Amino acid sequence: PELTDVQRAHRLSYFLWNSAPDAELLSAAKSGDLSKDPSADVERMLKDAKVGRFINDFTRQWLQLDKVDDFGPDVRVFKNVRRMTVDSMGREGRELFRHLLENDLSMEHFIDSDFVMANDRLARFYGLPAVKGDDFVPVELPENSERGGLVAQAGFLKLTSTDFATSPIHRGSWILKNLYNEKIEPPADVLINEPDIRGTTTVRDAILKHQELASCSRCHSKIDPLGFALEYYDPVGRKRSEYRHVEELPVDQEGTTFTKKLKFTKVPIDAAMQLPDGREVRDLPTLKSALMADRERILKGIIEKLISYAHGREVTRADRPYVNAVFESIAEEDFSLRAAIHAIVAHPAFGQK
């Protein structure tokens, strides 16, 4: 069933402003202009400061980067990573989204880009030319930089790690869920047997052990190579050439104070793995090449996230024509994020219950 014009105005306003429609939008709805051609109204709304609510809320739900600061970094291990730098890491994904939206730029920049959004602290952390102040601005990357795109952001790399260690499984599942928009919850009726990893000595062996169990391998054959390619980046998103295993030793009692000592062991990294279709990924550049080759699936995954947010429900198989139509219609516009929002609102499905 069709939404009334006023209901359509409400859907649009909650999509882009997180609030009820203003008088101008309601009058466009009542005159029938909104359903005939919503583009002028969408453009006006995207230029209004209230669109900041959409940017904040959508990126928080999609990227979960508000959780970057939930723990660590342990200052005994990462001595020079300040709390304010971590705070900046949590904002980078949102600022990239804002920049692409405001400047009509391609969603491909979510996969890879030749610039990053940085403020003073993040530019220093990434070793880029100095930026003044706390506001994020686009900074061009030097030729040899591996940064650019969501998977090279320190915030994502930290979010998917623990206090001391990276988690290839967290990183790989984040990519599958948030870029490919794949559902990877284990089925409720399957008893997941944890593989016996007592005999494994390295992270790599432990991960490969997962793939030997039929119950695990269906998902892990997809998840593990994506996450493992990022092992050259430590738990706070800095480049590294080897693992530094951290072990907390038993407490020594010195007088009345208890101090936990840390033991560090260095181990070489070998991050090469094969995706289910046989493509090898072994580091961040080869991972980004693989993601770029899957560009259509990833851009459709992001379009699905936007449609789901706009409609306030999960996207299902029945929505596939809707997703495909939006993808096709923005292909000539270099897959612009702004164009994607226009195309979602202009599609007949936007006006249906």
Short mmCIF file of N, CA and C in Angstrom, two decimals, residues 178-295:
data_model
loop_
_atom_site.label_atom_id
_atom_site.label_comp_id
_atom_site.label_asym_id
_atom_site.label_seq_id
_atom_site.Cartn_x
_atom_site.Cartn_y
_atom_site.Cartn_z
N ASN A 178 29.59 -5.00 7.58
CA ASN A 178 29.37 -3.57 7.38
C ASN A 178 29.69 -3.07 5.98
N LEU A 179 30.53 -3.78 5.24
CA LEU A 179 30.77 -3.37 3.85
C LEU A 179 29.96 -4.25 2.89
N TYR A 180 30.02 -5.58 3.07
CA TYR A 180 29.26 -6.47 2.18
C TYR A 180 27.79 -6.60 2.62
N ASN A 181 27.50 -6.13 3.83
CA ASN A 181 26.16 -6.27 4.44
C ASN A 181 25.71 -7.73 4.47
N GLU A 182 26.63 -8.62 4.80
CA GLU A 182 26.29 -10.06 4.92
C GLU A 182 25.88 -10.37 6.34
N LYS A 183 24.88 -11.23 6.47
CA LYS A 183 24.46 -11.67 7.81
C LYS A 183 25.32 -12.88 8.19
N ILE A 184 26.01 -12.79 9.32
CA ILE A 184 26.86 -13.94 9.69
C ILE A 184 26.66 -14.41 11.12
N GLU A 185 25.41 -14.33 11.61
CA GLU A 185 25.16 -14.89 12.94
C GLU A 185 25.13 -16.42 12.82
N PRO A 186 25.76 -17.14 13.76
CA PRO A 186 25.68 -18.60 13.69
C PRO A 186 24.23 -19.04 13.94
N PRO A 187 23.74 -20.06 13.19
CA PRO A 187 22.36 -20.52 13.38
C PRO A 187 22.15 -21.00 14.81
N ALA A 188 20.97 -20.72 15.36
CA ALA A 188 20.69 -21.02 16.77
C ALA A 188 20.77 -22.51 17.08
N ASP A 189 20.42 -23.36 16.09
CA ASP A 189 20.35 -24.80 16.39
C ASP A 189 21.68 -25.51 16.19
N VAL A 190 22.72 -24.77 15.83
CA VAL A 190 24.02 -25.43 15.62
C VAL A 190 24.85 -25.29 16.89
N LEU A 191 25.32 -26.41 17.37
CA LEU A 191 26.20 -26.37 18.55
C LEU A 191 27.60 -26.06 18.03
N ILE A 192 28.11 -24.87 18.36
CA ILE A 192 29.43 -24.51 17.87
C ILE A 192 30.48 -25.12 18.79
N ASN A 193 31.23 -26.07 18.24
CA ASN A 193 32.31 -26.67 19.02
C ASN A 193 33.56 -25.82 18.82
N GLU A 194 34.10 -25.29 19.90
CA GLU A 194 35.33 -24.52 19.77
C GLU A 194 36.44 -25.47 19.34
N PRO A 195 37.18 -25.13 18.28
CA PRO A 195 38.26 -26.04 17.88
C PRO A 195 39.33 -26.11 18.97
N ASP A 196 39.99 -27.25 19.07
CA ASP A 196 41.04 -27.42 20.06
C ASP A 196 42.29 -26.72 19.55
N ILE A 197 42.63 -25.58 20.19
CA ILE A 197 43.80 -24.84 19.68
C ILE A 197 44.98 -24.94 20.63
N ARG A 198 44.95 -25.96 21.50
CA ARG A 198 46.06 -26.07 22.45
C ARG A 198 47.38 -26.37 21.76
N GLY A 199 47.29 -27.06 20.63
CA GLY A 199 48.55 -27.43 19.97
C GLY A 199 49.05 -26.39 19.01
N THR A 200 48.36 -25.24 18.89
CA THR A 200 48.79 -24.26 17.89
C THR A 200 49.67 -23.20 18.53
N THR A 201 50.67 -22.78 17.78
CA THR A 201 51.64 -21.86 18.38
C THR A 201 51.46 -20.43 17.90
N THR A 202 50.88 -20.23 16.73
CA THR A 202 50.77 -18.86 16.23
C THR A 202 49.32 -18.50 16.01
N VAL A 203 49.08 -17.21 15.86
CA VAL A 203 47.73 -16.71 15.57
C VAL A 203 47.22 -17.38 14.30
N ARG A 204 48.10 -17.44 13.30
CA ARG A 204 47.72 -18.01 12.01
C ARG A 204 47.25 -19.46 12.14
N ASP A 205 48.03 -20.28 12.87
CA ASP A 205 47.64 -21.69 13.03
C ASP A 205 46.30 -21.81 13.76
N ALA A 206 46.12 -20.96 14.75
CA ALA A 206 44.86 -21.01 15.52
C ALA A 206 43.68 -20.69 14.61
N ILE A 207 43.89 -19.70 13.72
CA ILE A 207 42.81 -19.29 12.81
C ILE A 207 42.52 -20.39 11.80
N LEU A 208 43.58 -20.99 11.26
CA LEU A 208 43.38 -22.03 10.26
C LEU A 208 42.68 -23.25 10.86
N LYS A 209 42.91 -23.47 12.16
CA LYS A 209 42.27 -24.58 12.87
C LYS A 209 40.74 -24.44 12.78
N HIS A 210 40.26 -23.19 12.84
CA HIS A 210 38.83 -22.92 12.73
C HIS A 210 38.25 -23.49 11.45
N GLN A 211 39.06 -23.37 10.37
CA GLN A 211 38.52 -23.71 9.06
C GLN A 211 38.43 -25.22 8.85
N GLU A 212 39.01 -26.00 9.80
CA GLU A 212 38.93 -27.45 9.65
C GLU A 212 37.58 -28.00 10.10
N LEU A 213 36.88 -27.26 10.97
CA LEU A 213 35.58 -27.73 11.46
C LEU A 213 34.49 -27.30 10.49
N ALA A 214 33.69 -28.25 10.04
CA ALA A 214 32.64 -27.92 9.07
C ALA A 214 31.70 -26.84 9.61
N SER A 215 31.37 -26.91 10.90
CA SER A 215 30.42 -25.94 11.46
C SER A 215 30.98 -24.52 11.42
N CYS A 216 32.30 -24.40 11.44
CA CYS A 216 32.92 -23.06 11.46
C CYS A 216 33.33 -22.59 10.08
N SER A 217 33.69 -23.53 9.21
CA SER A 217 34.40 -23.11 8.00
C SER A 217 33.52 -22.33 7.03
N ARG A 218 32.19 -22.55 7.07
CA ARG A 218 31.31 -21.85 6.13
C ARG A 218 31.51 -20.33 6.26
N CYS A 219 31.57 -19.84 7.50
CA CYS A 219 31.77 -18.39 7.70
C CYS A 219 33.25 -18.03 7.74
N HIS A 220 34.04 -18.88 8.43
CA HIS A 220 35.44 -18.50 8.66
C HIS A 220 36.27 -18.47 7.38
N SER A 221 35.87 -19.26 6.37
CA SER A 221 36.63 -19.22 5.12
C SER A 221 36.48 -17.85 4.47
N LYS A 222 35.37 -17.14 4.79
CA LYS A 222 35.18 -15.78 4.25
C LYS A 222 35.78 -14.73 5.19
N ILE A 223 35.57 -14.93 6.50
CA ILE A 223 35.97 -13.92 7.49
C ILE A 223 37.49 -13.82 7.64
N ASP A 224 38.14 -14.98 7.84
CA ASP A 224 39.53 -14.98 8.27
C ASP A 224 40.50 -14.29 7.32
N PRO A 225 40.43 -14.57 5.98
CA PRO A 225 41.40 -13.91 5.10
C PRO A 225 41.26 -12.39 5.12
N LEU A 226 40.01 -11.88 5.20
CA LEU A 226 39.78 -10.43 5.22
C LEU A 226 40.44 -9.80 6.44
N GLY A 227 40.25 -10.44 7.60
CA GLY A 227 40.82 -9.88 8.83
C GLY A 227 42.31 -10.11 8.95
N PHE A 228 42.75 -11.25 8.44
CA PHE A 228 44.16 -11.61 8.60
C PHE A 228 45.07 -10.71 7.77
N ALA A 229 44.55 -10.21 6.65
CA ALA A 229 45.34 -9.31 5.79
C ALA A 229 45.73 -8.03 6.53
N LEU A 230 45.03 -7.74 7.65
CA LEU A 230 45.29 -6.51 8.39
C LEU A 230 46.25 -6.70 9.57
N GLU A 231 46.90 -7.86 9.63
CA GLU A 231 47.77 -8.15 10.77
C GLU A 231 49.01 -7.26 10.84
N TYR A 232 49.33 -6.58 9.72
CA TYR A 232 50.48 -5.67 9.78
C TYR A 232 50.12 -4.36 10.47
N TYR A 233 48.89 -4.27 11.03
CA TYR A 233 48.46 -3.10 11.80
C TYR A 233 48.12 -3.52 13.22
N ASP A 234 48.72 -2.83 14.19
CA ASP A 234 48.60 -3.24 15.59
C ASP A 234 47.25 -2.85 16.19
N PRO A 235 47.02 -3.14 17.49
CA PRO A 235 45.70 -2.87 18.08
C PRO A 235 45.29 -1.40 18.15
N VAL A 236 46.22 -0.47 17.90
CA VAL A 236 45.79 0.93 17.82
C VAL A 236 45.92 1.46 16.38
N GLY A 237 46.09 0.55 15.42
CA GLY A 237 46.07 0.96 14.02
C GLY A 237 47.37 1.50 13.48
N ARG A 238 48.50 1.17 14.17
CA ARG A 238 49.81 1.60 13.63
C ARG A 238 50.45 0.46 12.86
N LYS A 239 51.24 0.80 11.86
CA LYS A 239 51.94 -0.21 11.05
C LYS A 239 52.96 -0.91 11.94
N ARG A 240 53.10 -2.22 11.73
CA ARG A 240 54.12 -2.99 12.47
C ARG A 240 54.67 -4.06 11.54
N SER A 241 55.86 -4.58 11.86
CA SER A 241 56.43 -5.61 10.99
C SER A 241 56.46 -6.98 11.68
N GLU A 242 56.16 -6.97 12.99
CA GLU A 242 56.15 -8.26 13.70
C GLU A 242 55.13 -8.18 14.84
N TYR A 243 54.74 -9.35 15.34
CA TYR A 243 53.85 -9.39 16.50
C TYR A 243 54.65 -9.07 17.75
N ARG A 244 53.98 -8.43 18.69
CA ARG A 244 54.58 -8.27 20.00
C ARG A 244 53.58 -8.91 20.96
N HIS A 245 53.79 -10.18 21.26
CA HIS A 245 52.88 -10.85 22.18
C HIS A 245 53.09 -10.31 23.58
N VAL A 246 52.00 -10.00 24.26
CA VAL A 246 52.09 -9.43 25.60
C VAL A 246 51.51 -10.43 26.59
N GLU A 247 52.29 -10.73 27.60
CA GLU A 247 51.83 -11.67 28.64
C GLU A 247 51.91 -10.97 29.98
N GLU A 248 50.87 -11.08 30.79
CA GLU A 248 50.94 -10.53 32.15
C GLU A 248 51.51 -11.61 33.05
N LEU A 249 52.61 -11.30 33.71
CA LEU A 249 53.25 -12.29 34.60
C LEU A 249 52.58 -12.26 35.97
N PRO A 250 52.73 -13.35 36.74
CA PRO A 250 52.14 -13.36 38.08
C PRO A 250 52.61 -12.16 38.90
N VAL A 251 51.77 -11.73 39.83
CA VAL A 251 52.05 -10.52 40.61
C VAL A 251 53.24 -10.73 41.54
N ASP A 252 54.15 -9.75 41.53
CA ASP A 252 55.25 -9.74 42.52
C ASP A 252 54.81 -8.86 43.66
N GLN A 253 55.09 -9.29 44.88
CA GLN A 253 54.76 -8.38 45.97
C GLN A 253 56.03 -7.64 46.35
N GLU A 254 55.98 -6.31 46.12
CA GLU A 254 57.15 -5.51 46.50
C GLU A 254 56.70 -4.56 47.60
N GLY A 255 57.10 -4.83 48.81
CA GLY A 255 56.61 -4.04 49.96
C GLY A 255 55.10 -4.27 50.05
N THR A 256 54.34 -3.18 49.94
CA THR A 256 52.88 -3.35 50.01
C THR A 256 52.22 -3.13 48.65
N THR A 257 53.02 -2.82 47.61
CA THR A 257 52.39 -2.58 46.30
C THR A 257 52.47 -3.83 45.46
N PHE A 258 51.44 -4.05 44.70
CA PHE A 258 51.42 -5.19 43.78
C PHE A 258 51.65 -4.65 42.37
N THR A 259 52.67 -5.13 41.69
CA THR A 259 52.89 -4.65 40.32
C THR A 259 52.84 -5.85 39.37
N LYS A 260 52.05 -5.68 38.31
CA LYS A 260 52.00 -6.75 37.31
C LYS A 260 53.05 -6.45 36.26
N LYS A 261 53.92 -7.39 36.03
CA LYS A 261 54.96 -7.19 35.01
C LYS A 261 54.45 -7.75 33.67
N LEU A 262 54.90 -7.10 32.61
CA LEU A 262 54.51 -7.58 31.29
C LEU A 262 55.72 -8.21 30.62
N LYS A 263 55.47 -9.31 29.91
CA LYS A 263 56.56 -9.95 29.16
C LYS A 263 56.21 -9.82 27.67
N PHE A 264 57.16 -9.30 26.90
CA PHE A 264 56.93 -9.12 25.46
C PHE A 264 57.72 -10.17 24.68
N THR A 265 57.07 -10.79 23.70
CA THR A 265 57.78 -11.73 22.82
C THR A 265 57.51 -11.31 21.38
N LYS A 266 58.56 -11.25 20.57
CA LYS A 266 58.37 -10.83 19.18
C LYS A 266 58.30 -12.05 18.26
N VAL A 267 57.35 -12.02 17.34
CA VAL A 267 57.13 -13.15 16.42
C VAL A 267 56.87 -12.56 15.03
N PRO A 268 57.44 -13.17 13.97
CA PRO A 268 57.20 -12.60 12.63
C PRO A 268 55.74 -12.76 12.19
N ILE A 269 55.28 -11.86 11.31
CA ILE A 269 53.91 -11.93 10.77
C ILE A 269 53.95 -12.59 9.40
N ASP A 270 53.00 -13.50 9.17
CA ASP A 270 52.80 -14.04 7.82
C ASP A 270 51.31 -13.98 7.59
N ALA A 271 50.86 -13.01 6.78
CA ALA A 271 49.41 -12.73 6.72
C ALA A 271 48.75 -13.23 5.43
N ALA A 272 49.45 -14.01 4.62
CA ALA A 272 48.85 -14.43 3.34
C ALA A 272 47.79 -15.50 3.55
N MET A 273 46.61 -15.28 2.98
CA MET A 273 45.53 -16.28 3.00
C MET A 273 44.73 -16.15 1.72
N GLN A 274 43.95 -17.20 1.43
CA GLN A 274 43.14 -17.16 0.20
C GLN A 274 41.67 -16.95 0.52
N LEU A 275 41.03 -16.06 -0.25
CA LEU A 275 39.58 -15.89 -0.17
C LEU A 275 38.94 -17.15 -0.76
N PRO A 276 37.64 -17.40 -0.47
CA PRO A 276 37.00 -18.62 -0.96
C PRO A 276 37.10 -18.81 -2.47
N ASP A 277 37.21 -17.71 -3.24
CA ASP A 277 37.31 -17.87 -4.71
C ASP A 277 38.75 -18.01 -5.19
N GLY A 278 39.69 -18.16 -4.22
CA GLY A 278 41.08 -18.42 -4.61
C GLY A 278 41.97 -17.19 -4.69
N ARG A 279 41.39 -15.98 -4.61
CA ARG A 279 42.25 -14.78 -4.64
C ARG A 279 43.06 -14.70 -3.36
N GLU A 280 44.34 -14.33 -3.49
CA GLU A 280 45.17 -14.22 -2.29
C GLU A 280 45.15 -12.78 -1.76
N VAL A 281 44.97 -12.64 -0.45
CA VAL A 281 45.18 -11.34 0.19
C VAL A 281 46.27 -11.54 1.23
N ARG A 282 47.22 -10.60 1.29
CA ARG A 282 48.35 -10.82 2.21
C ARG A 282 48.69 -9.57 3.03
N ASP A 283 48.07 -8.41 2.68
CA ASP A 283 48.36 -7.17 3.41
C ASP A 283 47.26 -6.18 3.08
N LEU A 284 47.37 -4.96 3.60
CA LEU A 284 46.31 -3.96 3.39
C LEU A 284 46.13 -3.59 1.91
N PRO A 285 47.22 -3.33 1.14
CA PRO A 285 46.99 -3.00 -0.28
C PRO A 285 46.29 -4.12 -1.07
N THR A 286 46.66 -5.39 -0.82
CA THR A 286 45.99 -6.47 -1.58
C THR A 286 44.55 -6.65 -1.09
N LEU A 287 44.31 -6.38 0.19
CA LEU A 287 42.93 -6.44 0.70
C LEU A 287 42.08 -5.38 0.00
N LYS A 288 42.62 -4.14 -0.09
CA LYS A 288 41.84 -3.07 -0.73
C LYS A 288 41.60 -3.37 -2.21
N SER A 289 42.57 -3.99 -2.87
CA SER A 289 42.37 -4.39 -4.29
C SER A 289 41.24 -5.40 -4.39
N ALA A 290 41.19 -6.35 -3.46
CA ALA A 290 40.12 -7.37 -3.48
C ALA A 290 38.77 -6.71 -3.22
N LEU A 291 38.73 -5.76 -2.28
CA LEU A 291 37.46 -5.07 -1.99
C LEU A 291 37.03 -4.24 -3.20
N MET A 292 38.00 -3.61 -3.85
CA MET A 292 37.68 -2.80 -5.02
C MET A 292 37.15 -3.68 -6.16
N ALA A 293 37.69 -4.89 -6.28
CA ALA A 293 37.20 -5.82 -7.30
C ALA A 293 35.75 -6.24 -6.98
N ASP A 294 35.40 -6.24 -5.70
CA ASP A 294 34.04 -6.57 -5.26
C ASP A 294 33.18 -5.31 -5.11
N ARG A 295 33.61 -4.25 -5.79
CA ARG A 295 32.98 -2.93 -5.61
C ARG A 295 31.46 -2.96 -5.71
#
